[in-house]
Amino acid sequence: MRTGISITITRSVRGRLEAITRDRNASQKHAWRAAIILSSADGVGTNEIMRRTGKSKTCVWRWQERFMKEGIDGLLHDKTRPSRIPPLGPEVAARVVALTLADPPVETTHWTADLMARASGISASAVRRIWKAHGLQPHRYRQFKLSNDPNFVDKLRDVVGLYVDPPAHAVVLSVDEKSQIQALDRTQPGLPMKKGRAGTMTHDYKRNGTTTLFAAMNVLDGTVIGRSMQRHRHQEFIRFLNAVERAVPAGKTVHAILDNYAAHKAPRGSPMVGASSALDVPLHADFGLVAQCGRRLLRHIE
């Protein structure tokens, strides 16, 4: 039967081991390893060392042997243990990358780590490591839009020019609308917030129809002209332009920038379309409405 190992240490080694056991900032595993060696050097038996440190017999023998071979450094550094799972080869990473660049199966919108793990036969954590190493983020995407308009560059310069360097003594309005706004209300009135109690509201609600918000923001001072209307047609848009015309200062040239949504257009012959050849300001087809003092804002250039 195996007995304890007899260990002899120098005074300097003992001093270092005692310093480790007394250091409050030292790791606990380093402290009890040093205590095993100190007890062994004092001639304490294995059973007593087990009682003092709370460790098993094989653990005591293991660190006695480690100290005999490597000294104090062997107590402070754990040996690396081989992984139970064999490392993945480069062919596995190549297969995961190839699958990631392809479309996901069935009706899935994008690859997830769990889905890729099932498809490639590896763990989800391994999939994430491969994606991180290759800079792949399947859950993210960037949108883009390429215009087929041959005059897009000229329109872009005109619109950006109005924002960056607007004409002197002119009003530049950024026009847009938000349609299908749901007018919701709670089925019962709630209680207001007070000290020690959060505000309350019912979990259900009732619908009061929808509304459309038309808004025009003055890019100079940030003021907004807004109107809420029941429908979203060019007739309502004309009414909104009339409200804008009444709100802008008199004697100012007005540049209204907007997109080419269908509600901003009207069939030929309607009041929204008119001749504007007399305007001496730039026209922005499908992107802007331009009006001059004395002329109505409804004259839209297609």
PDB file of C-alpha atoms in Angstrom:
ATOM      1  CA  MET A   1       0.000   0.000   0.000  1.00  0.00           C
ATOM      2  CA  ARG A   2       1.307   3.448  -0.985  1.00  0.00           C
ATOM      3  CA  THR A   3       2.431   5.783   1.837  1.00  0.00           C
ATOM      4  CA  GLY A   4       3.005   9.544   1.940  1.00  0.00           C
ATOM      5  CA  ILE A   5       5.963  11.120   0.143  1.00  0.00           C
ATOM      6  CA  SER A   6       8.783  12.508   2.268  1.00  0.00           C
ATOM      7  CA  ILE A   7       9.507  16.104   1.202  1.00  0.00           C
ATOM      8  CA  THR A   8      12.400  18.288   2.253  1.00  0.00           C
ATOM      9  CA  ILE A   9      12.304  22.015   1.484  1.00  0.00           C
ATOM     10  CA  THR A  10      14.724  24.893   2.046  1.00  0.00           C
ATOM     11  CA  ARG A  11      14.030  27.930   4.204  1.00  0.00           C
ATOM     12  CA  SER A  12      13.430  30.173   1.172  1.00  0.00           C
ATOM     13  CA  VAL A  13      10.964  27.700  -0.334  1.00  0.00           C
ATOM     14  CA  ARG A  14       9.138  27.445   2.975  1.00  0.00           C
ATOM     15  CA  GLY A  15       8.912  31.209   3.149  1.00  0.00           C
ATOM     16  CA  ARG A  16       7.327  31.396  -0.295  1.00  0.00           C
ATOM     17  CA  LEU A  17       4.842  28.619   0.525  1.00  0.00           C
ATOM     18  CA  GLU A  18       3.840  30.264   3.806  1.00  0.00           C
ATOM     19  CA  ALA A  19       3.407  33.591   2.021  1.00  0.00           C
ATOM     20  CA  ILE A  20       0.979  31.929  -0.405  1.00  0.00           C
ATOM     21  CA  THR A  21      -1.078  30.463   2.420  1.00  0.00           C
ATOM     22  CA  ARG A  22      -1.259  33.818   4.246  1.00  0.00           C
ATOM     23  CA  ASP A  23      -2.017  35.932   1.161  1.00  0.00           C
ATOM     24  CA  ARG A  24      -5.706  36.860   1.190  1.00  0.00           C
ATOM     25  CA  ASN A  25      -5.590  37.729  -2.498  1.00  0.00           C
ATOM     26  CA  ALA A  26      -4.116  34.373  -3.490  1.00  0.00           C
ATOM     27  CA  SER A  27      -6.254  31.765  -5.190  1.00  0.00           C
ATOM     28  CA  GLN A  28      -7.735  29.207  -2.809  1.00  0.00           C
ATOM     29  CA  LYS A  29      -6.432  26.309  -4.865  1.00  0.00           C
ATOM     30  CA  HIS A  30      -2.900  27.701  -4.601  1.00  0.00           C
ATOM     31  CA  ALA A  31      -3.311  28.091  -0.828  1.00  0.00           C
ATOM     32  CA  TRP A  32      -4.345  24.491  -0.159  1.00  0.00           C
ATOM     33  CA  ARG A  33      -1.697  23.133  -2.537  1.00  0.00           C
ATOM     34  CA  ALA A  34       0.971  25.049  -0.591  1.00  0.00           C
ATOM     35  CA  ALA A  35      -0.528  23.770   2.688  1.00  0.00           C
ATOM     36  CA  ILE A  36      -0.159  20.170   1.450  1.00  0.00           C
ATOM     37  CA  ILE A  37       3.546  20.686   0.754  1.00  0.00           C
ATOM     38  CA  LEU A  38       4.150  22.451   4.093  1.00  0.00           C
ATOM     39  CA  SER A  39       2.436  19.651   6.009  1.00  0.00           C
ATOM     40  CA  SER A  40       4.375  17.036   4.062  1.00  0.00           C
ATOM     41  CA  ALA A  41       7.648  18.833   4.867  1.00  0.00           C
ATOM     42  CA  ASP A  42       6.690  18.833   8.568  1.00  0.00           C
ATOM     43  CA  GLY A  43       6.287  15.042   8.478  1.00  0.00           C
ATOM     44  CA  VAL A  44       2.485  15.046   8.748  1.00  0.00           C
ATOM     45  CA  GLY A  45       0.866  11.856   7.484  1.00  0.00           C
ATOM     46  CA  THR A  46      -1.423  11.618   4.502  1.00  0.00           C
ATOM     47  CA  ASN A  47      -4.589  11.085   6.522  1.00  0.00           C
ATOM     48  CA  GLU A  48      -3.909  14.179   8.650  1.00  0.00           C
ATOM     49  CA  ILE A  49      -3.188  16.233   5.517  1.00  0.00           C
ATOM     50  CA  MET A  50      -6.502  15.041   4.087  1.00  0.00           C
ATOM     51  CA  ARG A  51      -8.265  16.147   7.280  1.00  0.00           C
ATOM     52  CA  ARG A  52      -6.609  19.579   7.308  1.00  0.00           C
ATOM     53  CA  THR A  53      -7.142  20.412   3.638  1.00  0.00           C
ATOM     54  CA  GLY A  54     -10.367  18.510   2.952  1.00  0.00           C
ATOM     55  CA  LYS A  55      -8.861  16.863  -0.122  1.00  0.00           C
ATOM     56  CA  SER A  56      -8.785  13.254  -1.233  1.00  0.00           C
ATOM     57  CA  LYS A  57      -5.796  10.946  -0.917  1.00  0.00           C
ATOM     58  CA  THR A  58      -5.130  10.892  -4.666  1.00  0.00           C
ATOM     59  CA  CYS A  59      -5.279  14.697  -4.718  1.00  0.00           C
ATOM     60  CA  VAL A  60      -2.659  14.922  -1.955  1.00  0.00           C
ATOM     61  CA  TRP A  61      -0.374  12.466  -3.745  1.00  0.00           C
ATOM     62  CA  ARG A  62      -0.829  14.251  -7.070  1.00  0.00           C
ATOM     63  CA  TRP A  63       0.390  17.632  -5.764  1.00  0.00           C
ATOM     64  CA  GLN A  64       3.206  16.090  -3.766  1.00  0.00           C
ATOM     65  CA  GLU A  65       4.511  14.491  -6.943  1.00  0.00           C
ATOM     66  CA  ARG A  66       3.966  17.705  -8.910  1.00  0.00           C
ATOM     67  CA  PHE A  67       6.050  19.657  -6.366  1.00  0.00           C
ATOM     68  CA  MET A  68       8.824  17.069  -6.448  1.00  0.00           C
ATOM     69  CA  LYS A  69       9.047  17.399 -10.245  1.00  0.00           C
ATOM     70  CA  GLU A  70       8.363  21.107 -10.910  1.00  0.00           C
ATOM     71  CA  GLY A  71       8.717  22.918  -7.579  1.00  0.00           C
ATOM     72  CA  ILE A  72       6.512  25.862  -6.598  1.00  0.00           C
ATOM     73  CA  ASP A  73       5.813  26.762 -10.237  1.00  0.00           C
ATOM     74  CA  GLY A  74       4.120  23.395 -10.628  1.00  0.00           C
ATOM     75  CA  LEU A  75       1.701  24.307  -7.827  1.00  0.00           C
ATOM     76  CA  LEU A  76       0.754  27.640  -9.402  1.00  0.00           C
ATOM     77  CA  HIS A  77       0.055  26.423 -12.940  1.00  0.00           C
ATOM     78  CA  ASP A  78      -2.481  23.830 -13.991  1.00  0.00           C
ATOM     79  CA  LYS A  79      -1.526  21.496 -16.777  1.00  0.00           C
ATOM     80  CA  THR A  80      -3.610  21.770 -19.906  1.00  0.00           C
ATOM     81  CA  ARG A  81      -5.851  18.806 -20.434  1.00  0.00           C
ATOM     82  CA  PRO A  82      -6.723  17.519 -23.867  1.00  0.00           C
ATOM     83  CA  SER A  83     -10.279  18.142 -24.910  1.00  0.00           C
ATOM     84  CA  ARG A  84     -12.632  15.212 -24.931  1.00  0.00           C
ATOM     85  CA  ILE A  85     -14.046  16.505 -28.217  1.00  0.00           C
ATOM     86  CA  PRO A  86     -11.661  16.340 -31.172  1.00  0.00           C
ATOM     87  CA  PRO A  87     -11.026  19.712 -32.859  1.00  0.00           C
ATOM     88  CA  LEU A  88     -12.951  20.535 -36.003  1.00  0.00           C
ATOM     89  CA  GLY A  89     -10.993  20.357 -39.220  1.00  0.00           C
ATOM     90  CA  PRO A  90     -10.807  23.104 -41.851  1.00  0.00           C
ATOM     91  CA  GLU A  91     -13.210  21.188 -44.078  1.00  0.00           C
ATOM     92  CA  VAL A  92     -15.961  21.612 -41.469  1.00  0.00           C
ATOM     93  CA  ALA A  93     -15.448  25.380 -41.364  1.00  0.00           C
ATOM     94  CA  ALA A  94     -15.461  25.507 -45.169  1.00  0.00           C
ATOM     95  CA  ARG A  95     -18.743  23.586 -45.277  1.00  0.00           C
ATOM     96  CA  VAL A  96     -20.349  25.920 -42.706  1.00  0.00           C
ATOM     97  CA  VAL A  97     -19.205  29.001 -44.631  1.00  0.00           C
ATOM     98  CA  ALA A  98     -20.539  27.559 -47.904  1.00  0.00           C
ATOM     99  CA  LEU A  99     -23.915  26.793 -46.328  1.00  0.00           C
ATOM    100  CA  THR A 100     -24.076  30.252 -44.755  1.00  0.00           C
ATOM    101  CA  LEU A 101     -23.572  31.932 -48.118  1.00  0.00           C
ATOM    102  CA  ALA A 102     -26.391  29.843 -49.614  1.00  0.00           C
ATOM    103  CA  ASP A 103     -30.104  30.235 -48.990  1.00  0.00           C
ATOM    104  CA  PRO A 104     -31.489  28.631 -45.814  1.00  0.00           C
ATOM    105  CA  PRO A 105     -33.795  25.615 -46.179  1.00  0.00           C
ATOM    106  CA  VAL A 106     -37.595  25.654 -46.544  1.00  0.00           C
ATOM    107  CA  GLU A 107     -39.261  28.957 -45.620  1.00  0.00           C
ATOM    108  CA  THR A 108     -36.621  30.266 -43.223  1.00  0.00           C
ATOM    109  CA  THR A 109     -35.627  33.889 -43.770  1.00  0.00           C
ATOM    110  CA  HIS A 110     -32.021  33.542 -42.567  1.00  0.00           C
ATOM    111  CA  TRP A 111     -29.606  31.109 -40.972  1.00  0.00           C
ATOM    112  CA  THR A 112     -29.524  30.754 -37.195  1.00  0.00           C
ATOM    113  CA  ALA A 113     -26.847  29.023 -35.115  1.00  0.00           C
ATOM    114  CA  ASP A 114     -29.194  26.194 -34.132  1.00  0.00           C
ATOM    115  CA  LEU A 115     -30.378  25.695 -37.706  1.00  0.00           C
ATOM    116  CA  MET A 116     -26.820  25.636 -39.020  1.00  0.00           C
ATOM    117  CA  ALA A 117     -25.801  23.223 -36.250  1.00  0.00           C
ATOM    118  CA  ARG A 118     -28.481  20.748 -37.351  1.00  0.00           C
ATOM    119  CA  ALA A 119     -27.551  21.146 -41.014  1.00  0.00           C
ATOM    120  CA  SER A 120     -23.785  20.740 -40.499  1.00  0.00           C
ATOM    121  CA  GLY A 121     -23.806  18.229 -37.638  1.00  0.00           C
ATOM    122  CA  ILE A 122     -21.811  20.334 -35.160  1.00  0.00           C
ATOM    123  CA  SER A 123     -22.721  22.310 -32.051  1.00  0.00           C
ATOM    124  CA  ALA A 124     -24.261  25.782 -32.126  1.00  0.00           C
ATOM    125  CA  SER A 125     -21.277  27.206 -30.211  1.00  0.00           C
ATOM    126  CA  ALA A 126     -18.914  25.825 -32.880  1.00  0.00           C
ATOM    127  CA  VAL A 127     -21.058  27.477 -35.552  1.00  0.00           C
ATOM    128  CA  ARG A 128     -20.807  30.817 -33.757  1.00  0.00           C
ATOM    129  CA  ARG A 129     -17.020  30.483 -33.493  1.00  0.00           C
ATOM    130  CA  ILE A 130     -16.749  29.780 -37.225  1.00  0.00           C
ATOM    131  CA  TRP A 131     -19.003  32.714 -38.081  1.00  0.00           C
ATOM    132  CA  LYS A 132     -16.994  35.027 -35.846  1.00  0.00           C
ATOM    133  CA  ALA A 133     -13.688  33.854 -37.319  1.00  0.00           C
ATOM    134  CA  HIS A 134     -14.945  34.511 -40.858  1.00  0.00           C
ATOM    135  CA  GLY A 135     -16.794  37.756 -40.040  1.00  0.00           C
ATOM    136  CA  LEU A 136     -20.215  36.360 -40.970  1.00  0.00           C
ATOM    137  CA  GLN A 137     -23.460  37.717 -39.468  1.00  0.00           C
ATOM    138  CA  PRO A 138     -26.413  35.976 -41.151  1.00  0.00           C
ATOM    139  CA  HIS A 139     -28.940  37.713 -38.886  1.00  0.00           C
ATOM    140  CA  ARG A 140     -27.990  41.152 -40.218  1.00  0.00           C
ATOM    141  CA  TYR A 141     -28.498  42.699 -43.625  1.00  0.00           C
ATOM    142  CA  ARG A 142     -28.247  46.102 -45.266  1.00  0.00           C
ATOM    143  CA  GLN A 143     -30.929  47.403 -47.583  1.00  0.00           C
ATOM    144  CA  PHE A 144     -30.248  49.180 -50.848  1.00  0.00           C
ATOM    145  CA  LYS A 145     -32.225  50.595 -53.736  1.00  0.00           C
ATOM    146  CA  LEU A 146     -30.966  51.367 -57.228  1.00  0.00           C
ATOM    147  CA  SER A 147     -33.004  53.921 -59.149  1.00  0.00           C
ATOM    148  CA  ASN A 148     -33.819  53.327 -62.816  1.00  0.00           C
ATOM    149  CA  ASP A 149     -34.584  57.013 -63.379  1.00  0.00           C
ATOM    150  CA  PRO A 150     -32.119  58.464 -65.949  1.00  0.00           C
ATOM    151  CA  ASN A 151     -32.513  61.895 -64.307  1.00  0.00           C
ATOM    152  CA  PHE A 152     -31.952  60.607 -60.792  1.00  0.00           C
ATOM    153  CA  VAL A 153     -28.579  62.340 -60.317  1.00  0.00           C
ATOM    154  CA  ASP A 154     -29.948  65.734 -61.326  1.00  0.00           C
ATOM    155  CA  LYS A 155     -32.946  65.321 -59.034  1.00  0.00           C
ATOM    156  CA  LEU A 156     -30.727  64.203 -56.199  1.00  0.00           C
ATOM    157  CA  ARG A 157     -28.490  67.234 -56.545  1.00  0.00           C
ATOM    158  CA  ASP A 158     -31.472  69.571 -56.594  1.00  0.00           C
ATOM    159  CA  VAL A 159     -33.086  68.056 -53.517  1.00  0.00           C
ATOM    160  CA  VAL A 160     -29.837  67.840 -51.523  1.00  0.00           C
ATOM    161  CA  GLY A 161     -28.997  71.380 -52.606  1.00  0.00           C
ATOM    162  CA  LEU A 162     -32.266  72.641 -51.144  1.00  0.00           C
ATOM    163  CA  TYR A 163     -31.400  71.020 -47.814  1.00  0.00           C
ATOM    164  CA  VAL A 164     -27.726  72.024 -47.691  1.00  0.00           C
ATOM    165  CA  ASP A 165     -27.812  75.438 -49.384  1.00  0.00           C
ATOM    166  CA  PRO A 166     -31.410  76.684 -49.758  1.00  0.00           C
ATOM    167  CA  PRO A 167     -32.131  79.788 -51.866  1.00  0.00           C
ATOM    168  CA  ALA A 168     -32.096  83.120 -50.072  1.00  0.00           C
ATOM    169  CA  HIS A 169     -35.442  84.393 -48.759  1.00  0.00           C
ATOM    170  CA  ALA A 170     -37.149  81.099 -49.574  1.00  0.00           C
ATOM    171  CA  VAL A 171     -39.104  78.599 -47.497  1.00  0.00           C
ATOM    172  CA  VAL A 172     -38.028  74.956 -47.833  1.00  0.00           C
ATOM    173  CA  LEU A 173     -40.568  72.417 -46.585  1.00  0.00           C
ATOM    174  CA  SER A 174     -39.990  68.676 -46.148  1.00  0.00           C
ATOM    175  CA  VAL A 175     -43.373  67.035 -46.743  1.00  0.00           C
ATOM    176  CA  ASP A 176     -44.425  63.520 -45.818  1.00  0.00           C
ATOM    177  CA  GLU A 177     -47.401  61.621 -44.466  1.00  0.00           C
ATOM    178  CA  LYS A 178     -48.142  58.697 -42.187  1.00  0.00           C
ATOM    179  CA  SER A 179     -51.133  56.650 -43.234  1.00  0.00           C
ATOM    180  CA  GLN A 180     -53.186  53.982 -41.479  1.00  0.00           C
ATOM    181  CA  ILE A 181     -52.603  55.339 -37.978  1.00  0.00           C
ATOM    182  CA  GLN A 182     -54.821  53.315 -35.670  1.00  0.00           C
ATOM    183  CA  ALA A 183     -56.917  55.370 -33.272  1.00  0.00           C
ATOM    184  CA  LEU A 184     -56.886  53.051 -30.253  1.00  0.00           C
ATOM    185  CA  ASP A 185     -58.389  53.571 -26.841  1.00  0.00           C
ATOM    186  CA  ARG A 186     -58.523  51.430 -23.724  1.00  0.00           C
ATOM    187  CA  THR A 187     -61.834  49.817 -22.873  1.00  0.00           C
ATOM    188  CA  GLN A 188     -61.821  51.337 -19.371  1.00  0.00           C
ATOM    189  CA  PRO A 189     -60.094  54.400 -17.912  1.00  0.00           C
ATOM    190  CA  GLY A 190     -56.918  53.702 -15.998  1.00  0.00           C
ATOM    191  CA  LEU A 191     -55.521  55.168 -12.802  1.00  0.00           C
ATOM    192  CA  PRO A 192     -52.691  57.713 -12.870  1.00  0.00           C
ATOM    193  CA  MET A 193     -49.269  57.037 -11.456  1.00  0.00           C
ATOM    194  CA  LYS A 194     -48.640  58.026  -7.851  1.00  0.00           C
ATOM    195  CA  LYS A 195     -45.964  57.470  -5.245  1.00  0.00           C
ATOM    196  CA  GLY A 196     -45.508  53.755  -4.673  1.00  0.00           C
ATOM    197  CA  ARG A 197     -47.888  52.742  -7.478  1.00  0.00           C
ATOM    198  CA  ALA A 198     -47.446  52.519 -11.230  1.00  0.00           C
ATOM    199  CA  GLY A 199     -50.036  53.767 -13.662  1.00  0.00           C
ATOM    200  CA  THR A 200     -52.660  51.233 -14.695  1.00  0.00           C
ATOM    201  CA  MET A 201     -54.400  50.397 -17.951  1.00  0.00           C
ATOM    202  CA  THR A 202     -56.546  47.576 -19.242  1.00  0.00           C
ATOM    203  CA  HIS A 203     -54.938  44.827 -21.276  1.00  0.00           C
ATOM    204  CA  ASP A 204     -57.499  45.150 -24.095  1.00  0.00           C
ATOM    205  CA  TYR A 205     -58.407  48.096 -26.297  1.00  0.00           C
ATOM    206  CA  LYS A 206     -61.007  49.198 -28.802  1.00  0.00           C
ATOM    207  CA  ARG A 207     -60.459  50.508 -32.326  1.00  0.00           C
ATOM    208  CA  ASN A 208     -61.794  53.868 -33.420  1.00  0.00           C
ATOM    209  CA  GLY A 209     -60.827  53.588 -37.063  1.00  0.00           C
ATOM    210  CA  THR A 210     -57.716  54.926 -38.750  1.00  0.00           C
ATOM    211  CA  THR A 211     -56.409  58.361 -39.627  1.00  0.00           C
ATOM    212  CA  THR A 212     -53.716  59.851 -41.876  1.00  0.00           C
ATOM    213  CA  LEU A 213     -51.266  62.492 -40.728  1.00  0.00           C
ATOM    214  CA  PHE A 214     -49.922  64.966 -43.290  1.00  0.00           C
ATOM    215  CA  ALA A 215     -46.962  67.079 -42.163  1.00  0.00           C
ATOM    216  CA  ALA A 216     -44.623  69.686 -43.632  1.00  0.00           C
ATOM    217  CA  MET A 217     -41.498  70.651 -41.685  1.00  0.00           C
ATOM    218  CA  ASN A 218     -39.693  73.917 -42.240  1.00  0.00           C
ATOM    219  CA  VAL A 219     -36.056  72.842 -42.517  1.00  0.00           C
ATOM    220  CA  LEU A 220     -34.875  76.271 -41.322  1.00  0.00           C
ATOM    221  CA  ASP A 221     -36.511  76.452 -37.892  1.00  0.00           C
ATOM    222  CA  GLY A 222     -38.036  72.959 -37.477  1.00  0.00           C
ATOM    223  CA  THR A 223     -41.638  74.154 -37.226  1.00  0.00           C
ATOM    224  CA  VAL A 224     -44.207  71.648 -38.477  1.00  0.00           C
ATOM    225  CA  ILE A 225     -47.502  72.214 -40.261  1.00  0.00           C
ATOM    226  CA  GLY A 226     -49.671  69.167 -39.750  1.00  0.00           C
ATOM    227  CA  ARG A 227     -53.167  68.022 -40.571  1.00  0.00           C
ATOM    228  CA  SER A 228     -54.973  64.794 -39.687  1.00  0.00           C
ATOM    229  CA  MET A 229     -57.481  63.492 -42.235  1.00  0.00           C
ATOM    230  CA  GLN A 230     -59.676  60.440 -42.546  1.00  0.00           C
ATOM    231  CA  ARG A 231     -58.461  59.243 -45.944  1.00  0.00           C
ATOM    232  CA  HIS A 232     -55.232  59.166 -47.920  1.00  0.00           C
ATOM    233  CA  ARG A 233     -55.949  60.368 -51.459  1.00  0.00           C
ATOM    234  CA  HIS A 234     -54.771  63.195 -53.667  1.00  0.00           C
ATOM    235  CA  GLN A 235     -57.915  65.135 -52.702  1.00  0.00           C
ATOM    236  CA  GLU A 236     -56.816  65.138 -49.051  1.00  0.00           C
ATOM    237  CA  PHE A 237     -53.307  66.028 -50.152  1.00  0.00           C
ATOM    238  CA  ILE A 238     -54.655  69.051 -52.032  1.00  0.00           C
ATOM    239  CA  ARG A 239     -56.496  70.173 -48.896  1.00  0.00           C
ATOM    240  CA  PHE A 240     -53.271  69.837 -46.952  1.00  0.00           C
ATOM    241  CA  LEU A 241     -51.381  71.931 -49.516  1.00  0.00           C
ATOM    242  CA  ASN A 242     -54.034  74.614 -49.187  1.00  0.00           C
ATOM    243  CA  ALA A 243     -53.433  74.630 -45.427  1.00  0.00           C
ATOM    244  CA  VAL A 244     -49.690  74.907 -46.016  1.00  0.00           C
ATOM    245  CA  GLU A 245     -50.193  77.790 -48.403  1.00  0.00           C
ATOM    246  CA  ARG A 246     -52.191  79.678 -45.792  1.00  0.00           C
ATOM    247  CA  ALA A 247     -49.542  79.040 -43.129  1.00  0.00           C
ATOM    248  CA  VAL A 248     -46.382  80.099 -45.013  1.00  0.00           C
ATOM    249  CA  PRO A 249     -45.388  83.783 -44.949  1.00  0.00           C
ATOM    250  CA  ALA A 250     -46.599  85.932 -47.820  1.00  0.00           C
ATOM    251  CA  GLY A 251     -44.091  87.058 -50.426  1.00  0.00           C
ATOM    252  CA  LYS A 252     -41.848  84.002 -50.008  1.00  0.00           C
ATOM    253  CA  THR A 253     -40.837  81.429 -52.576  1.00  0.00           C
ATOM    254  CA  VAL A 254     -41.813  77.977 -51.318  1.00  0.00           C
ATOM    255  CA  HIS A 255     -39.924  74.770 -52.105  1.00  0.00           C
ATOM    256  CA  ALA A 256     -41.794  71.644 -50.951  1.00  0.00           C
ATOM    257  CA  ILE A 257     -39.770  68.428 -51.163  1.00  0.00           C
ATOM    258  CA  LEU A 258     -41.670  65.151 -51.196  1.00  0.00           C
ATOM    259  CA  ASP A 259     -41.499  61.674 -52.651  1.00  0.00           C
ATOM    260  CA  ASN A 260     -43.296  60.309 -55.705  1.00  0.00           C
ATOM    261  CA  TYR A 261     -46.101  58.574 -53.833  1.00  0.00           C
ATOM    262  CA  ALA A 262     -49.335  58.047 -55.761  1.00  0.00           C
ATOM    263  CA  ALA A 263     -51.292  60.420 -53.501  1.00  0.00           C
ATOM    264  CA  HIS A 264     -48.981  63.237 -54.610  1.00  0.00           C
ATOM    265  CA  LYS A 265     -50.097  62.835 -58.214  1.00  0.00           C
ATOM    266  CA  ALA A 266     -53.399  63.293 -59.955  1.00  0.00           C
ATOM    267  CA  PRO A 267     -54.867  62.493 -63.386  1.00  0.00           C
ATOM    268  CA  ARG A 268     -54.428  65.098 -66.054  1.00  0.00           C
ATOM    269  CA  GLY A 269     -57.139  67.702 -66.067  1.00  0.00           C
ATOM    270  CA  SER A 270     -57.544  67.694 -62.274  1.00  0.00           C
ATOM    271  CA  PRO A 271     -56.911  70.878 -60.232  1.00  0.00           C
ATOM    272  CA  MET A 272     -53.637  69.446 -58.978  1.00  0.00           C
ATOM    273  CA  VAL A 273     -51.951  69.722 -62.373  1.00  0.00           C
ATOM    274  CA  GLY A 274     -51.291  73.025 -64.022  1.00  0.00           C
ATOM    275  CA  ALA A 275     -48.915  74.891 -66.278  1.00  0.00           C
ATOM    276  CA  SER A 276     -45.944  76.403 -64.478  1.00  0.00           C
ATOM    277  CA  SER A 277     -43.761  77.610 -67.301  1.00  0.00           C
ATOM    278  CA  ALA A 278     -43.663  81.082 -65.763  1.00  0.00           C
ATOM    279  CA  LEU A 279     -41.891  79.866 -62.618  1.00  0.00           C
ATOM    280  CA  ASP A 280     -38.301  81.078 -62.509  1.00  0.00           C
ATOM    281  CA  VAL A 281     -37.173  78.548 -59.899  1.00  0.00           C
ATOM    282  CA  PRO A 282     -35.901  74.983 -60.379  1.00  0.00           C
ATOM    283  CA  LEU A 283     -38.501  72.257 -60.772  1.00  0.00           C
ATOM    284  CA  HIS A 284     -38.050  68.833 -59.214  1.00  0.00           C
ATOM    285  CA  ALA A 285     -40.092  66.316 -61.168  1.00  0.00           C
ATOM    286  CA  ASP A 286     -41.692  63.714 -58.891  1.00  0.00           C
ATOM    287  CA  PHE A 287     -39.627  64.979 -55.982  1.00  0.00           C
ATOM    288  CA  GLY A 288     -40.815  68.475 -55.229  1.00  0.00           C
ATOM    289  CA  LEU A 289     -43.509  71.093 -55.493  1.00  0.00           C
ATOM    290  CA  VAL A 290     -42.306  74.591 -56.285  1.00  0.00           C
ATOM    291  CA  ALA A 291     -44.418  77.687 -55.874  1.00  0.00           C
ATOM    292  CA  GLN A 292     -43.753  81.402 -56.029  1.00  0.00           C
ATOM    293  CA  CYS A 293     -45.539  84.174 -54.226  1.00  0.00           C
ATOM    294  CA  GLY A 294     -48.794  84.972 -55.992  1.00  0.00           C
ATOM    295  CA  ARG A 295     -49.097  81.453 -57.469  1.00  0.00           C
ATOM    296  CA  ARG A 296     -50.876  78.578 -55.828  1.00  0.00           C
ATOM    297  CA  LEU A 297     -48.930  75.686 -54.316  1.00  0.00           C
ATOM    298  CA  LEU A 298     -51.241  73.268 -56.129  1.00  0.00           C
ATOM    299  CA  ARG A 299     -49.428  73.677 -59.436  1.00  0.00           C
ATOM    300  CA  HIS A 300     -47.660  70.386 -59.575  1.00  0.00           C
ATOM    301  CA  ILE A 301     -45.040  69.564 -62.200  1.00  0.00           C
ATOM    302  CA  GLU A 302     -45.004  65.985 -63.417  1.00  0.00           C
TER     303      GLU A 302
END
